[in-house]
Coordinates of C-alpha atoms in Angstrom, one line a residue:
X1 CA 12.9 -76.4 24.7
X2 CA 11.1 -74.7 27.3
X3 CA 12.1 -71.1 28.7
X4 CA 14.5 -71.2 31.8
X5 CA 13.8 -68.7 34.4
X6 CA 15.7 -65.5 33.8
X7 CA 18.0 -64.4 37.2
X8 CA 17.2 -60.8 37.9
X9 CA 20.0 -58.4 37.0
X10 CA 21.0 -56.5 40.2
X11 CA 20.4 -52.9 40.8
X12 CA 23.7 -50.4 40.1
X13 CA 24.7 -49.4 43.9
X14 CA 24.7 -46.1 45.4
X15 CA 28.6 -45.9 44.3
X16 CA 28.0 -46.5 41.1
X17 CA 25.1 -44.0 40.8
X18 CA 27.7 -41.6 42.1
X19 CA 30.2 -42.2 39.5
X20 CA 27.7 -42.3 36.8
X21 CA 25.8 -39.0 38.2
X22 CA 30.0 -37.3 38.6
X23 CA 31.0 -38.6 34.8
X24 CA 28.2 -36.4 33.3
X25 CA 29.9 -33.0 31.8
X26 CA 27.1 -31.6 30.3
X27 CA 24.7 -30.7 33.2
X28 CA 25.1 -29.7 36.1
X29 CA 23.6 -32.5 38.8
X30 CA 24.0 -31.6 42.7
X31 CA 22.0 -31.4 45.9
X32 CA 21.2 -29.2 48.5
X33 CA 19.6 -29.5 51.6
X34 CA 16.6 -28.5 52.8
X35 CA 18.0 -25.6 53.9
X36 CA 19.3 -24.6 50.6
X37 CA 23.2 -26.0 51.2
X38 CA 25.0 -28.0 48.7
X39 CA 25.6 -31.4 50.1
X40 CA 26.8 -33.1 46.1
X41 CA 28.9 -32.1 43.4
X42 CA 29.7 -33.6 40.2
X43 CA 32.2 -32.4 37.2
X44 CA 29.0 -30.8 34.7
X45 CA 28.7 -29.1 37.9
X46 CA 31.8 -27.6 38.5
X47 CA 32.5 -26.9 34.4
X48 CA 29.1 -24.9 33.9
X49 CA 29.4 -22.9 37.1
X50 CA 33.5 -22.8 38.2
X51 CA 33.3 -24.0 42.0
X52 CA 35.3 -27.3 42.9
X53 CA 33.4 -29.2 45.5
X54 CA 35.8 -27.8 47.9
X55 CA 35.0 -24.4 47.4
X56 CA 31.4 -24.7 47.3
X57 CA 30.2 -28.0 49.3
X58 CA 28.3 -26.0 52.3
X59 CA 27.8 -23.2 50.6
X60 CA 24.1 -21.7 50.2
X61 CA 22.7 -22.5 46.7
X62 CA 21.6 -18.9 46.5
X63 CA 25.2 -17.9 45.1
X64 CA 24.4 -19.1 41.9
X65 CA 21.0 -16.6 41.6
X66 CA 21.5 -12.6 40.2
X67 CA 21.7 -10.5 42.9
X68 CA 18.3 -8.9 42.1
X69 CA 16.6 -13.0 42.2
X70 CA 18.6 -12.9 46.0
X71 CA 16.9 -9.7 46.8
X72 CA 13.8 -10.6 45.5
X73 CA 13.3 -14.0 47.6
X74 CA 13.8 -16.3 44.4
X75 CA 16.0 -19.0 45.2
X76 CA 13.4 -19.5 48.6
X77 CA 10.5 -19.6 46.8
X78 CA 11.9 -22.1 44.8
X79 CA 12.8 -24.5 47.5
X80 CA 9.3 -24.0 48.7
X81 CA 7.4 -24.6 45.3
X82 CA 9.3 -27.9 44.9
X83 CA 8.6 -29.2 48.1
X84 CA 5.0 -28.2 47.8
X85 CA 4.7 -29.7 44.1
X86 CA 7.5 -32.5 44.0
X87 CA 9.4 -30.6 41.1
X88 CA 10.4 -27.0 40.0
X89 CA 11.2 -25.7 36.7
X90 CA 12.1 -22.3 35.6
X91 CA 14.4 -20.7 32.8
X92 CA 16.8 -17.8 33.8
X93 CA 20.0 -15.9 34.2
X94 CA 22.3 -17.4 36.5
X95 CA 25.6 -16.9 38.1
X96 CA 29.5 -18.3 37.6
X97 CA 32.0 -18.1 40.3
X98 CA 33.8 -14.9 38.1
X99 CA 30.4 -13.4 37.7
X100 CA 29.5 -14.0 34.3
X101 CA 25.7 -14.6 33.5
X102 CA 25.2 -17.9 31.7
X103 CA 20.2 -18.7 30.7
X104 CA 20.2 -21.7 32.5
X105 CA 16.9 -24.6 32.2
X106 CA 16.6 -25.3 35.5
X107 CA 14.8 -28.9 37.2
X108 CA 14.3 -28.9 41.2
X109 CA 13.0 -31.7 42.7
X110 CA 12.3 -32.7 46.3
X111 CA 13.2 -35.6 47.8
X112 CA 11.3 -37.2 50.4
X113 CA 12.1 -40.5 53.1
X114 CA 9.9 -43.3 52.9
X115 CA 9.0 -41.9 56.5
X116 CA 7.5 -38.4 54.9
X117 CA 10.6 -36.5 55.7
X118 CA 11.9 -33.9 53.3
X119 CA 15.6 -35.0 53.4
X120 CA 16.7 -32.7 50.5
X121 CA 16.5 -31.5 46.4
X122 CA 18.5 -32.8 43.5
X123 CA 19.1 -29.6 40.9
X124 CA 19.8 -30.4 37.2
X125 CA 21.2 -27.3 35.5
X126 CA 21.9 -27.3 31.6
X127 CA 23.2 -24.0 29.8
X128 CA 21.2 -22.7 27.3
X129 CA 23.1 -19.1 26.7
X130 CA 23.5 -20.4 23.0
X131 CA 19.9 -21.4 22.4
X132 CA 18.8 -18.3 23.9
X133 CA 20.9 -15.8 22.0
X134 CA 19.7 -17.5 19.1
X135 CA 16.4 -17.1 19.9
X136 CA 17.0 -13.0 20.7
X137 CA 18.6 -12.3 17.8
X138 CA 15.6 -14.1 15.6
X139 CA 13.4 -12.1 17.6
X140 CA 15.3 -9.2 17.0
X141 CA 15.1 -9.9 13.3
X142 CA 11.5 -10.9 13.5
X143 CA 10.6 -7.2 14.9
X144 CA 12.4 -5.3 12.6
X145 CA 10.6 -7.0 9.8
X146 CA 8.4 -4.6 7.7
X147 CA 5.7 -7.5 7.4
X148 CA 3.4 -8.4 10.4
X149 CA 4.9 -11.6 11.5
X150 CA 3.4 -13.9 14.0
X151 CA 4.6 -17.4 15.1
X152 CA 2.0 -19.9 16.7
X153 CA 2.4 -23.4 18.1
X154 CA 1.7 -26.8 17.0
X155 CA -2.0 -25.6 19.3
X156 CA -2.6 -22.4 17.6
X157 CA -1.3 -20.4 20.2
X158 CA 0.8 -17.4 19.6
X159 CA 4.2 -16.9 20.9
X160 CA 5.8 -14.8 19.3
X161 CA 4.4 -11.6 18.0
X162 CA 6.3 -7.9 16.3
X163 CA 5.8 -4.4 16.8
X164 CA 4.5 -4.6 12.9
X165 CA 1.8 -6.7 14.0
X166 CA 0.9 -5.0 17.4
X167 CA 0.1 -1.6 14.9
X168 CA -2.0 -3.9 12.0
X169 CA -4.1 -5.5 14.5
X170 CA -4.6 -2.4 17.2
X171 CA -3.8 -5.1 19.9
X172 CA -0.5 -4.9 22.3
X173 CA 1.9 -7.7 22.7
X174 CA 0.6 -9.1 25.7
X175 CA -2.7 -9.1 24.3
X176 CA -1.6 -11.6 22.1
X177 CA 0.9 -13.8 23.6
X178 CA -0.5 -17.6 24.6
X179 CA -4.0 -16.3 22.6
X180 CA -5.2 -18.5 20.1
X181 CA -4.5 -17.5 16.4
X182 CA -8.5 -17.5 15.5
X183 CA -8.5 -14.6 17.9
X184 CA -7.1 -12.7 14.4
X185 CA -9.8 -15.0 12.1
X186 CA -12.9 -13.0 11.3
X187 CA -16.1 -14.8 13.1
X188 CA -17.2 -16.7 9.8
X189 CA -13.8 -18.4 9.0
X190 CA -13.2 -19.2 12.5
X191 CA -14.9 -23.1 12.3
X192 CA -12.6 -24.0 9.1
X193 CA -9.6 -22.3 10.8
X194 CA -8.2 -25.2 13.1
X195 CA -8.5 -27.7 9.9
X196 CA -6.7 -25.9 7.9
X197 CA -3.9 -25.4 10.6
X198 CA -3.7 -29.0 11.4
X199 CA -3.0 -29.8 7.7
X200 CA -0.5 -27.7 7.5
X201 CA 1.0 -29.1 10.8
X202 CA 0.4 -32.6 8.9
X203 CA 2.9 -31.6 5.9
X204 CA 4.8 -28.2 7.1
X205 CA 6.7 -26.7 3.8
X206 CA 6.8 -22.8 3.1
X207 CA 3.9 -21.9 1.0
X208 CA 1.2 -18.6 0.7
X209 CA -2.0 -19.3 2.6
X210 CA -5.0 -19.6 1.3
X211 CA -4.1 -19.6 -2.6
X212 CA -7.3 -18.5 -4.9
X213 CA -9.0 -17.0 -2.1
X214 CA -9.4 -13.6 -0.5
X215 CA -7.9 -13.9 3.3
X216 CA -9.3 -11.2 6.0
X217 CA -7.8 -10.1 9.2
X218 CA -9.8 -9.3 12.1
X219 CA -8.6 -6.0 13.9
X220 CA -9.0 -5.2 17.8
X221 CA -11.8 -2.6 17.0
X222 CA -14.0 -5.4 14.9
X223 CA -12.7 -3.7 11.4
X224 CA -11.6 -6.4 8.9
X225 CA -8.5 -6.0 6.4
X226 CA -7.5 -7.8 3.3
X227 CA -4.4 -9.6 4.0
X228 CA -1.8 -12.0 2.2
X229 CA -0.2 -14.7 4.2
X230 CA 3.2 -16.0 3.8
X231 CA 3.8 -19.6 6.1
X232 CA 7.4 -20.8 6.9
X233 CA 7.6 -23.9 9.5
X234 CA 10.4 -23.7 12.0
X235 CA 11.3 -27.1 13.6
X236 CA 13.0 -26.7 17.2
X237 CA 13.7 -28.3 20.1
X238 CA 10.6 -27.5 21.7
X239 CA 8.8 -28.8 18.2
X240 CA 7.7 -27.4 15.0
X241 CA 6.2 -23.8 14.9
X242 CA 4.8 -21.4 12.2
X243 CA 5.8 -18.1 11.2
X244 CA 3.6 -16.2 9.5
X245 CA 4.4 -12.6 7.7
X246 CA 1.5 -10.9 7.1
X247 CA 1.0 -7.9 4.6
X248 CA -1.9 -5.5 4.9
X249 CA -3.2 -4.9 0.9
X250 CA -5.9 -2.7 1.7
X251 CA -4.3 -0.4 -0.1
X252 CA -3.4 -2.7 -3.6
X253 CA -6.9 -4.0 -3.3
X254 CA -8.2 0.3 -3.5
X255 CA -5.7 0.2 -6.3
X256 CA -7.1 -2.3 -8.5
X257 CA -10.3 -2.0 -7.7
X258 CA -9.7 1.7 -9.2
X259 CA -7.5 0.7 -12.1
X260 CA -10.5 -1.7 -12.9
X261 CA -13.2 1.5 -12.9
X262 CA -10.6 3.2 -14.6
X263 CA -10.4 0.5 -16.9
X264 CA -14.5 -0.4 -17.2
X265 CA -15.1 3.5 -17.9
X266 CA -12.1 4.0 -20.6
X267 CA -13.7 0.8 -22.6
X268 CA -17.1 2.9 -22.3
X269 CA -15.7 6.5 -23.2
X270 CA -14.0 4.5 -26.5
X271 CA -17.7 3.2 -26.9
X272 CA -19.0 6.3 -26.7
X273 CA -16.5 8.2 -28.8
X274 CA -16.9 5.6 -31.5
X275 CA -20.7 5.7 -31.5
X276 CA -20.0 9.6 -31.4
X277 CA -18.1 9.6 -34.8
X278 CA -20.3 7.5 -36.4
X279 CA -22.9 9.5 -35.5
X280 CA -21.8 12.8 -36.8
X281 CA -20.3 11.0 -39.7
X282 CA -23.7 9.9 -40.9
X283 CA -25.1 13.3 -40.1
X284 CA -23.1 15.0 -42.2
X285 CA -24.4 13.6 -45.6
X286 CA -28.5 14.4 -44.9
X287 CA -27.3 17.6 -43.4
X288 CA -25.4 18.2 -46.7
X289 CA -28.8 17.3 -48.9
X290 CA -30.4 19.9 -47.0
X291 CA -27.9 23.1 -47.9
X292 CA -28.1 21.9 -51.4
X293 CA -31.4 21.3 -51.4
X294 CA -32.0 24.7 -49.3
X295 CA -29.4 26.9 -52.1
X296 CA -31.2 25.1 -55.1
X297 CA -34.7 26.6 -53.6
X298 CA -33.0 29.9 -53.1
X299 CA -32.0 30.2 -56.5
X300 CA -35.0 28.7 -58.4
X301 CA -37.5 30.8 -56.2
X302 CA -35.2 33.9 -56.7
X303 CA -37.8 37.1 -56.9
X304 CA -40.8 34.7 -56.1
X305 CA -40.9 34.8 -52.6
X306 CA -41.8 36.8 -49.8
X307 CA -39.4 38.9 -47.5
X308 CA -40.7 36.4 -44.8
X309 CA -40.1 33.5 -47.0
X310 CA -36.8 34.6 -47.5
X311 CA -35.9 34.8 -44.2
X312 CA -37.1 31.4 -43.1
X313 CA -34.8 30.3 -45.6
X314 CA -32.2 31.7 -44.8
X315 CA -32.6 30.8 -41.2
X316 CA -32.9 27.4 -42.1
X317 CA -29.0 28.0 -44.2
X318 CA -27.8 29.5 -41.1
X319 CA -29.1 26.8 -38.8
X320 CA -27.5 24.1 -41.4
X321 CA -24.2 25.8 -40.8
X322 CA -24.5 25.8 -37.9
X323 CA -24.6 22.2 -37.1
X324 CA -22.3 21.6 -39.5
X325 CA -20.1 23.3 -37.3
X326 CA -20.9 21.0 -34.2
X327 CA -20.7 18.0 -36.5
X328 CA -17.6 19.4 -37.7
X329 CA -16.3 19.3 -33.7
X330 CA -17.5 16.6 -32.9
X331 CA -15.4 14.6 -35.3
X332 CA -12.4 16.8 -34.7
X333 CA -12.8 15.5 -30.5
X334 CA -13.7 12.4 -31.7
X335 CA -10.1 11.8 -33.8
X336 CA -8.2 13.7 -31.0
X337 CA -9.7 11.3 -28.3
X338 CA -8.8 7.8 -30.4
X339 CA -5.1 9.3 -32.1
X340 CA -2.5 8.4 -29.5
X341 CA 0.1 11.7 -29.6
X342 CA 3.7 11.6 -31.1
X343 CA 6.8 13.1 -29.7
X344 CA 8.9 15.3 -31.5
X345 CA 10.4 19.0 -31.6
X346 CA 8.1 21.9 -31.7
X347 CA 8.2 25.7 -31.9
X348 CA 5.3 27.1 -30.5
X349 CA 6.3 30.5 -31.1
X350 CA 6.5 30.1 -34.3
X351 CA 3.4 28.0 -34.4
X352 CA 1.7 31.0 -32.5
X353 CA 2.8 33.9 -35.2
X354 CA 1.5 31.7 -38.0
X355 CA -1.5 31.5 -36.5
X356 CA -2.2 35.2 -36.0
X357 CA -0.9 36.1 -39.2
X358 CA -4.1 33.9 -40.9
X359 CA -6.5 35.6 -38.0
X360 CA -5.2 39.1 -39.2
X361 CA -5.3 38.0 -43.4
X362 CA -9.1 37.2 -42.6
X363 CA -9.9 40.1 -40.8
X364 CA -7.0 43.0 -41.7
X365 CA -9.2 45.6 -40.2
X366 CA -9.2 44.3 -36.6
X367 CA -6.4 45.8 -34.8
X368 CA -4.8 43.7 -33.0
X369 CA -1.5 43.5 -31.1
X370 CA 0.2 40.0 -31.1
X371 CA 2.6 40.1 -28.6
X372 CA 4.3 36.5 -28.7
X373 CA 7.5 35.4 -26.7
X374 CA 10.4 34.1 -28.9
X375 CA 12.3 31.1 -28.4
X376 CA 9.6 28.7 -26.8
X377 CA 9.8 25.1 -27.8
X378 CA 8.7 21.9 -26.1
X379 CA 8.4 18.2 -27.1
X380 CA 4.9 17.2 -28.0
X381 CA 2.7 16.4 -30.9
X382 CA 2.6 19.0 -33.5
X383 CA -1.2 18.4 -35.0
X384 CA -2.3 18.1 -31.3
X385 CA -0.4 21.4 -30.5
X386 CA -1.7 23.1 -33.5
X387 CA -5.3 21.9 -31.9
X388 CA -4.7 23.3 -28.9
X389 CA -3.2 26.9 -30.4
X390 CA -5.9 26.9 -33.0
X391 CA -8.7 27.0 -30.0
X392 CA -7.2 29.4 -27.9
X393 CA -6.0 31.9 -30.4
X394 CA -9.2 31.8 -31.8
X395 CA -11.5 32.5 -28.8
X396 CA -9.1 35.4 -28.0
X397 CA -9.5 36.8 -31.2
X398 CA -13.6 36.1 -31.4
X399 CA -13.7 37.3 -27.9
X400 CA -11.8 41.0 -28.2
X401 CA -14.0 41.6 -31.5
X402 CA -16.1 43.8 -29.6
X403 CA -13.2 45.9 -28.1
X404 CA -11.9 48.4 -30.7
X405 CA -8.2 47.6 -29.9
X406 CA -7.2 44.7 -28.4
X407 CA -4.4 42.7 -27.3
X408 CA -3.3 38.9 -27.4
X409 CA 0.0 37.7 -25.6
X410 CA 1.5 34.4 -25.8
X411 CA 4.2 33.2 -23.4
X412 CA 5.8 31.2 -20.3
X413 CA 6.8 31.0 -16.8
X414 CA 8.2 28.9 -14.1
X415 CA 6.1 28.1 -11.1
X416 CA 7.5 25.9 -9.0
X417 CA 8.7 22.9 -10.3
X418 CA 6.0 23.6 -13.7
X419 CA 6.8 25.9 -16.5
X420 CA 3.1 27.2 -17.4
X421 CA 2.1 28.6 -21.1
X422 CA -0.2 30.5 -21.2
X423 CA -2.6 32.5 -24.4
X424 CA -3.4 36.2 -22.2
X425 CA -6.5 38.7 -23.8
X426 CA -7.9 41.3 -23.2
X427 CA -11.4 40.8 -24.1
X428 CA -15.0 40.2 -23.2
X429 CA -13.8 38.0 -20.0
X430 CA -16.5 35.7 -18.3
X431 CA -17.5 35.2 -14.6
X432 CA -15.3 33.2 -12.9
X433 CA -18.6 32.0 -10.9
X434 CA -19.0 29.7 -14.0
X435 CA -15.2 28.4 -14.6
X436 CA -16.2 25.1 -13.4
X437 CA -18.5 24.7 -16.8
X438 CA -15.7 26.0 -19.1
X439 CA -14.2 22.9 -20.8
X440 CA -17.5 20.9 -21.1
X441 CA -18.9 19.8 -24.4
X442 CA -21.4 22.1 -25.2
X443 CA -21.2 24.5 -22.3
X444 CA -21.0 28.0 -23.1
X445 CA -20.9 31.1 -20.9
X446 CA -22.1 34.2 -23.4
X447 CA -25.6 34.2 -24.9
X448 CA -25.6 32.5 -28.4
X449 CA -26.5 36.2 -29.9
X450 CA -23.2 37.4 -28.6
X451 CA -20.5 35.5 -30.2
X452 CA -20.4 32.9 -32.5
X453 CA -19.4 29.1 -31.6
X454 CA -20.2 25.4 -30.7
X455 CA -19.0 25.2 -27.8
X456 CA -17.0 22.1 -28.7
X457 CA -13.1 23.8 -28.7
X458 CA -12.1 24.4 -24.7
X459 CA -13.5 21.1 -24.6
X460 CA -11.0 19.6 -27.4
X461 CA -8.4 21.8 -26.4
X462 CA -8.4 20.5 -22.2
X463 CA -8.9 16.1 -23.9
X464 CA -5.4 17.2 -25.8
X465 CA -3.6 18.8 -23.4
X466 CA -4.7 15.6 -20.7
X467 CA -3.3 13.4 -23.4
X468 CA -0.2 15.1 -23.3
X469 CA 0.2 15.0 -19.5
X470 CA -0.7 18.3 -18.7
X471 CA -3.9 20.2 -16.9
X472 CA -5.2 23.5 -18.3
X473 CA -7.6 26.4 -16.3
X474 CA -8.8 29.8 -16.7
X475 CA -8.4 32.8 -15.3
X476 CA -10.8 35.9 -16.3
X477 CA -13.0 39.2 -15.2
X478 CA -15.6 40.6 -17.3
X479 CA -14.5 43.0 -19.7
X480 CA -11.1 43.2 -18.7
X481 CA -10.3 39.7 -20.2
X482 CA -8.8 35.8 -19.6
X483 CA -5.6 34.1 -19.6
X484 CA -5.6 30.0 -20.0

C-alpha cells in the first residue's frame, strides 16, 4: 500500500510556549528589554531568586548583580556583548531579593525582529551554589595535599593546579592554568606524550604512570626531576578529567643510588678481607720454615761464624718476627671485620684492671699508675671489647715506656646526649698535624726505631668500635700525652 501524505503537525502557539516556558521550576527563564527591564516572569524564576512578577516586572535586571558587578558596569556590558554576539554566558555570584548570594550559569541572548530591530534578551539562570561548593572544597583539599597534584582536560590542558606543584615546578598558578600538560614533559618525551594521554582518556581507571620506566619532570629553570605519577579520572558534568599527584624522588633516587655504592663497595671490602686472610694465612707457614730454618742455622753454626754473620742472622730472626706480627694483625682485622658482634653484659672496669694487671706481671719494674673508674658497664660484645681494650691499653703502656713514671686513666663522661669512654696517658703524644693518618692500616706516626709495632691495632680497634655503632678519635701533644 503506498504511503499517504503525512498532515503537518501544527506549531504550539505563543500561549502555550508561555505556559510551557512558566511550568519550568528549575531555571530561571525571563526577559528584559533592551534597556535592561524585566518584561517576563516565570515560577523557576521567582523560586531561584524570590520576586513575584508583581514585585519585579519593570524593574532593572541589574538588582539581581553584587553590588560591586553594579559598580563596576557588569550587568551593561553584558547587555552589550549579547547584542554584539547574539549570546552571553558567564558564571557568577548573584543576588536574592533577602540578599543572599546564590553561583549562578548564566545564558543571555538577544533577540532581534525580522526588521533588524533589537526588541529584547531572554536570560536563563540555573543555580549552581551546590556544584560550586563542591568544586571549592575539592580544591581546597587538592591544595592541602602534600603531593603535587595537577588536573588536565580531556585536551591536555591544565585546570587545576596546588601550591605543592607551583613550588616543584618553580612556575606560579597562572603560569599554568589553560597551558598544555607537555609544558611539564621534558623536550624528548614530548612527541609520545599526547599518545599516551589519549589512551588513557580511551580507558580512564586509576593506575601509576609510566610503570617500568623512569618518568622526569621538567622545571621552570630547564632542571629535570625524577618523578612518580599517580592518575585518578574524574567524570563531571563538564566531562572526564585527570588528576594527577605527583611526588618528587630525587631524594629516594640519591638514596638508592647510595645504598647501591654502599652495597657494590661492602661486597668488595668482604672480597678484599677474604683475599686478605687467605693471604696472611698462607704466609704464615713459609714464614714459619724460615725461623726454623733460621734457629736450626743458628745453633748448628754456633762458634763458626763471624760477628757480622751473626748479626745478619739475627736480623733476618728479627725481621721474621716481625712479620709475623703483621700477619698476626692482619688476621686478627680480618676475623673482627667478617664476626658479626653479640650483645650481652660487660664490665669494662673490670675488663680494664685485668688488663693492666698482665701489662704490670710482664714488666713489674715499670711504674705505672692505673687509675680506672669503677662501676662502668655497657652492652656490647665481650671478645670485640677485649679487642678494643687490649689496643689501647697497650699503646699507652708502649708509649709511656720512655717516661720514668707514668700514668694511665680509664673512665667516662656525658657529652651531650653521648656518654664518651675514654683510655687517658701521659706519654710520648704525637702531633695532632697527623691525626687524620691515625687509624689507617699500616700508618704510623713515631719512627720504627722508637717504639715497637705494626701499625695494624688503632686500625682494628676504630673497624670494632664502627661495628658496634660507635666513632672513636684522638686527642694528643707531644710529650705531654693522648686520650682516645
Amino acid at each position: 500500500m503506498a504511503d499517504l501524505p503525512r498532515t503537518p503537525e501544527p506549531a504550539p502557539d505563543e500561549e502555550s510556549f508561555r505556559l510551557l516556558v512558566e511550568s519550568i521550576v528549575d531555571y530561571a527563564i525571563f526577559m528584559v528589554s533592551p534597556q535592561g527591564r524585566v518584561t517576563t516572569w516565570n515560577r523557576g524564576a521567582e523560586r531561584l531568586k524570590g520576586y513575584k512578577s508583581g514585585e519585579i516586572l519593570g524593574a532593572h535586571f541589574s538588582c539581581f548583580y553584587t553590588p560591586e558587578d553594579v559598580v563596576a558596569g557588569k550587568p551593561t556590558r553584558e547587555l552589550e556583548a549579547a547584542a554584539k554576539d547574539g549570546r552571553f554566558e558567564d558564571e557568577g555570584w548573584r543576588t536574592r531579593k533577602d540578599g543572599s548570594r546564590f553561583w549562578a550559569s548564566v545564558t543571555l541572548t538577544a533577540l532581534y525582529g525580522q526588521d533588524g530591530v533589537l526588541r529584547g534578551y531572554s536570560k536563563v539562570t540555573r543555580d549552581l551554589t551546590r556544584k560550586k561548593l563542591e568544586e571549592e572544597r575539592f580544591r581546597v583539599v587538592v591544595d592541602a595535599a602534600p603531593n603535587a597534584m595537577i588536573m588536565v582536560d580531556k585536551d591536555g590542558l591544565i585546570v587545576l593546579v596546588n601550591s605543592t606543584a607551583e613550588k616543584l615546578f618553580g612556575y606560579a598558578r597562572h603560569e599554568l592554568l589553560h597551558q598544555p600538560i607537555e609544558l611539564l614533559v621534558p623536550q624528548r618525551f614530548r612527541g609520545s606524550h599526547p599518545g599516551h594521554r589519549r589512551n588513557f582518556f580511551a580507558a580512564p581507571q586509576a593506575r601509576a604512570m609510566g610503570a617500568g620506566r623512569d618518568l622526569y619532570g621538567l622545571l621552570k629553570d630547564g632542571r629535570e626531576v625524577p618523578i612518580e605519577i599517580g592518575l585518578n579520572p574524574l567524570e563531571t558534568m563538564e566531562g572526564t578529567f585527570v588528576l594527577a599527584s605527583i611526588i618528587d624522588i630525587t631524594e629516594r633516587k640519591r638514596a638508592e643510588e647510595l645504598r647501591a655504592a654502599k652495597e657494590a663497595m661492602e661486597a668488595v671490602t668482604r672480597e678484599m678481607e677474604t683475599f686478605s686472610y687467605s693471604c696472611a694465612h698462607d704466609l704464615r707457614a713459609p714464614l714459619r720454615k724460615i725461623a726454623g730454618f733460621g734457629e736450626a742455622l743458628k745453633q748448628e753454626t754456633a762458634g763458626q761464624l763471624s760477628e757480622a754473620s751473626r748479626d745478619f742472622l739475627e736480623r733476618i730472626q728479627h725481621n721474621v718476627l716481625q712479620m709475623d706480627g703483621i700477619i698476626e694483625g692482619l688476621l686478627k682485622l680480618s676475623r673482627v671485620l667478617q664476626q658479626e658482634p653479640r650483645s650481652e653484659s660487660v664490665d669494662l672496669s673490670r675488663l680494664v684492671k685485668d688488663i693492666g694487671e698482665g701489662l704490670r706481671a710482664a714488666q713489674p719494674d715499670r711504674a705505672v699508675e692505673f687509675v680506672v673508674r669503677d662501676g662502668i658497664v655497657i652492652e656490647g660484645d665481650p671478645e670485640f671489647l677485649q679487642i678494643i681494650l687490649s689496643n689501647l691499653l697497650e699503646n699507652s703502656w708502649k708509649f709511656t715506656a720512655k717516661h720514668a713514671r707514668a700514668r694511665i686513666e680509664f673512665g667516662a663522661e656525658r657529652k651531650g646526649p653521648e656518654t664518651v669512654y675514654f683510655v687517658r696517658d701521659d706519654g710520648a703524644g704525637f702531633d695532632m698535624a697527623h691525626a687524620d693518618k691515625l687509624f689507617g692500616a699500616f700508618k704510623r706516626l713515631h719512627a720504627p726505631g722508637q717504639f715497637p709495632g705494626a701499625g695494624i691495632g688503632l686500625a682494628t680497634v676504630q673497624r670494632v668500635v664502627r661495628r658496634h655503632g660507635g666513632r672513636i678519635w684522638a686527642e694528643a701533644e707531644l710529650e705531654r700525652g693522648a686520650t682516645f
